Amino acid sequence: SQTIHQWPATLVQPVGSPLSLECTVEGTSNPNLYWYRQAAGRGLQLLFYSVGIGQISSEVPQNLSASRPQDRQFILSSKKLLLSDSGFYLCAWTGGSNYGYTFGSGTRLTVV
Amino acid sequence: QQQVKQSPQSLIVQKGGIPIINCAYENTAFDYFPWYQQFPGKGPALLIAIRPDVSEKKEGRFTISFNKSAKQFSLHIMDSQPGDSATYFCAASTGSNYQLIWGAGTKLIIKP
């Protein structure tokens, strides 16, 4: 069966520090991968999506970046965090017969 | 044309009542309409989904009603329980690219 792992669960980082969030999917190949951000009490904002290794599409201009070094690995990064980067970050995958998105458990990022 | 409009933004219903959440879309190319349920601090989870070749789909206490001509679909929760209190998101996509277009979400509270 397919599973998605996302870590860390919570993170408190100072302004100006770097960020690296990792997401991996097991049990499938060539998934579509997504990074979303959710502000408190708000909807889902698509940040990046990837349909293959090295293929990243950015939906929102900001100081975040994403990379897909392996087929089932998706990384969200920042060189210097801003206070406005605080939020709940969610990784998701879809593909094959799985039209629905399967989300990871999320990372609560607080920039202080 | 890519938007999915969801209403209401929030909803309070007594236990046993039938909350109804509505979504509307413009893009007639959409052919997959899922609903997601999100509990606080968790990622959204697929609840139920429908394709436009049927007008209704039931899974347990959850029902999607779909009106193709009106380009609307709705979620009904029968015999609602306090454990159903969550944020609900509707979404839509075309089968060709798996990209989900999300509604803004509805925060549902079921009072005991």
XYZ file of C-alpha atoms in Angstrom:
224
model
C 0.000 0.000 0.000
C 1.038 3.581 -0.559
C 2.137 5.800 2.311
C 3.389 9.331 2.557
C 5.813 10.545 5.183
C 6.398 14.155 6.090
C 8.741 15.549 8.708
C 9.283 17.234 11.041
C 5.843 17.582 12.610
C 6.623 20.911 14.244
C 9.393 23.405 13.754
C 10.253 26.743 15.349
C 12.823 28.721 13.417
C 14.218 32.247 13.793
C 13.756 34.827 11.059
C 16.566 34.592 8.523
C 17.347 30.954 9.179
C 17.198 28.271 6.449
C 14.433 25.713 6.063
C 14.269 22.182 4.768
C 11.086 20.098 4.906
C 11.081 16.617 3.466
C 8.356 14.432 2.069
C 8.647 10.879 0.787
C 6.120 8.539 -0.767
C 6.272 4.754 -0.614
C 4.513 2.085 -2.612
C 4.111 3.913 -5.905
C 6.251 5.193 -8.731
C 6.249 8.450 -10.646
C 3.738 10.182 -8.366
C 2.648 13.769 -8.814
C 3.856 15.599 -5.727
C 2.572 18.800 -4.171
C 3.489 21.284 -1.446
C 0.665 23.279 0.099
C 0.607 25.902 2.808
C -2.330 26.584 5.068
C -2.549 29.672 7.249
C -4.478 29.304 10.507
C -8.180 28.856 9.788
C -7.666 29.363 6.082
C -7.762 27.362 2.873
C -5.104 25.452 0.971
C -2.552 27.426 -1.009
C -0.655 25.443 -3.636
C 3.039 26.334 -3.507
C 4.753 23.856 -5.810
C 3.942 20.735 -7.763
C 6.066 18.214 -9.588
C 5.160 15.656 -12.243
C 8.631 14.091 -12.392
C 12.214 14.193 -11.166
C 13.643 17.663 -11.581
C 10.335 19.057 -12.842
C 9.037 21.719 -10.473
C 6.266 24.206 -11.106
C 5.862 27.184 -8.814
C 2.427 28.605 -8.191
C 3.245 31.477 -5.854
C 6.312 33.744 -6.064
C 8.040 33.844 -2.692
C 11.303 33.016 -0.958
C 10.568 29.296 -0.922
C 11.858 26.714 -3.385
C 11.232 23.037 -4.003
C 13.307 20.199 -5.343
C 12.678 16.610 -6.333
C 16.022 14.811 -6.216
C 14.438 11.349 -6.413
C 11.204 9.996 -7.846
C 9.443 9.761 -4.487
C 11.156 12.567 -2.590
C 10.008 16.168 -2.492
C 11.828 18.859 -0.523
C 10.686 22.364 0.396
C 13.451 24.838 1.190
C 14.202 28.405 2.025
C 17.516 30.180 2.379
C 16.142 32.847 4.740
C 12.810 32.503 6.479
C 10.422 35.419 6.909
C 7.791 35.829 9.617
C 5.167 35.455 6.886
C 6.433 31.940 6.138
C 4.768 30.664 9.311
C 1.990 28.197 8.627
C 0.985 24.586 8.243
C 2.846 22.919 5.367
C 1.344 19.893 3.710
C 2.810 17.494 1.213
C 0.495 15.443 -1.003
C 0.710 12.929 -3.810
C -1.506 11.599 -6.541
C -1.091 9.507 -9.643
C -1.959 6.302 -11.405
C -5.426 5.228 -10.345
C -5.267 7.559 -7.337
C -7.098 10.664 -8.511
C -7.614 11.844 -4.991
C -4.815 13.580 -3.160
C -3.253 11.770 -0.235
C -1.819 14.243 2.229
C 0.977 13.869 4.716
C 0.454 14.704 8.356
C 1.824 18.225 7.909
C 4.539 20.407 9.439
C 3.600 23.276 11.725
C 6.241 25.963 11.072
C 6.514 28.953 13.364
C 9.005 31.634 12.413
C 9.984 33.800 15.385
C -13.203 29.946 -14.773
C -10.855 27.771 -12.775
C -12.473 28.696 -9.454
C -14.574 26.544 -7.192
C -16.811 28.633 -4.956
C -17.731 27.055 -1.626
C -20.353 28.170 0.859
C -20.990 28.733 3.667
C -17.689 29.696 5.247
C -18.854 28.321 8.585
C -21.820 26.302 9.774
C -23.186 25.322 13.167
C -25.689 22.477 13.358
C -27.271 20.594 16.241
C -26.459 16.930 16.634
C -28.683 14.842 14.395
C -29.217 17.681 11.931
C -28.218 17.604 8.258
C -25.511 20.135 7.419
C -25.302 20.983 3.725
C -22.220 22.502 2.123
C -22.425 23.811 -1.410
C -19.893 24.285 -4.188
C -20.190 25.810 -7.642
C -17.871 25.730 -10.606
C -17.611 27.204 -14.090
C -15.217 24.938 -15.965
C -17.303 22.300 -17.748
C -14.138 20.262 -18.340
C -14.049 19.294 -14.659
C -14.858 15.608 -14.330
C -13.874 14.704 -10.784
C -15.355 16.294 -7.675
C -13.989 15.193 -4.293
C -14.726 16.316 -0.769
C -12.051 16.376 1.894
C -12.375 16.438 5.660
C -9.721 18.068 7.801
C -9.419 17.887 11.562
C -7.292 20.479 13.417
C -3.581 19.794 13.112
C -4.066 17.066 10.507
C -3.832 16.906 6.749
C -7.070 16.774 4.740
C -8.376 13.281 4.032
C -10.497 12.224 1.082
C -14.071 11.712 2.261
C -16.092 11.005 -0.858
C -15.880 11.836 -4.557
C -18.207 11.874 -7.546
C -17.961 11.991 -11.308
C -20.493 13.897 -13.434
C -22.146 10.783 -14.876
C -24.123 10.288 -11.655
C -26.322 12.708 -9.731
C -25.797 11.302 -6.263
C -23.335 9.192 -4.342
C -23.644 7.913 -0.788
C -20.985 6.571 1.517
C -22.286 5.921 4.989
C -23.761 9.139 6.365
C -22.134 11.286 3.668
C -23.875 12.073 0.376
C -22.761 14.110 -2.614
C -25.494 15.587 -4.759
C -24.387 16.687 -8.210
C -26.272 18.997 -10.584
C -24.436 19.076 -13.890
C -26.702 21.617 -15.578
C -26.383 24.039 -12.678
C -22.666 23.270 -12.264
C -23.128 22.727 -8.563
C -22.434 19.954 -6.115
C -23.081 19.647 -2.431
C -22.198 17.550 0.585
C -24.889 16.368 2.985
C -24.111 14.759 6.321
C -26.962 12.671 7.671
C -27.478 12.234 11.416
C -24.538 14.547 12.129
C -22.416 13.873 15.191
C -20.012 16.068 17.219
C -17.182 13.953 15.781
C -18.064 15.330 12.342
C -16.903 18.769 13.469
C -14.107 19.612 11.049
C -13.268 21.763 8.058
C -14.619 20.469 4.773
C -13.137 21.299 1.382
C -14.672 20.679 -2.002
C -12.477 20.457 -5.071
C -12.610 19.760 -8.787
C -10.246 18.568 -11.464
C -10.020 17.273 -14.971
C -8.852 13.699 -15.274
C -6.008 14.652 -17.546
C -3.761 16.416 -15.063
C -4.812 15.520 -11.513
C -4.635 19.213 -10.568
C -7.252 19.914 -7.939
C -8.894 23.325 -7.761
C -9.966 23.844 -4.165
C -12.884 25.565 -2.542
C -12.120 27.893 0.361
C -13.356 25.473 3.006
C -16.266 25.306 5.447
C -15.735 25.067 9.170
C -18.489 22.824 10.511
C -19.391 22.605 14.177
C -21.886 20.006 15.371
C -23.294 20.951 18.767
C -24.079 18.101 21.184
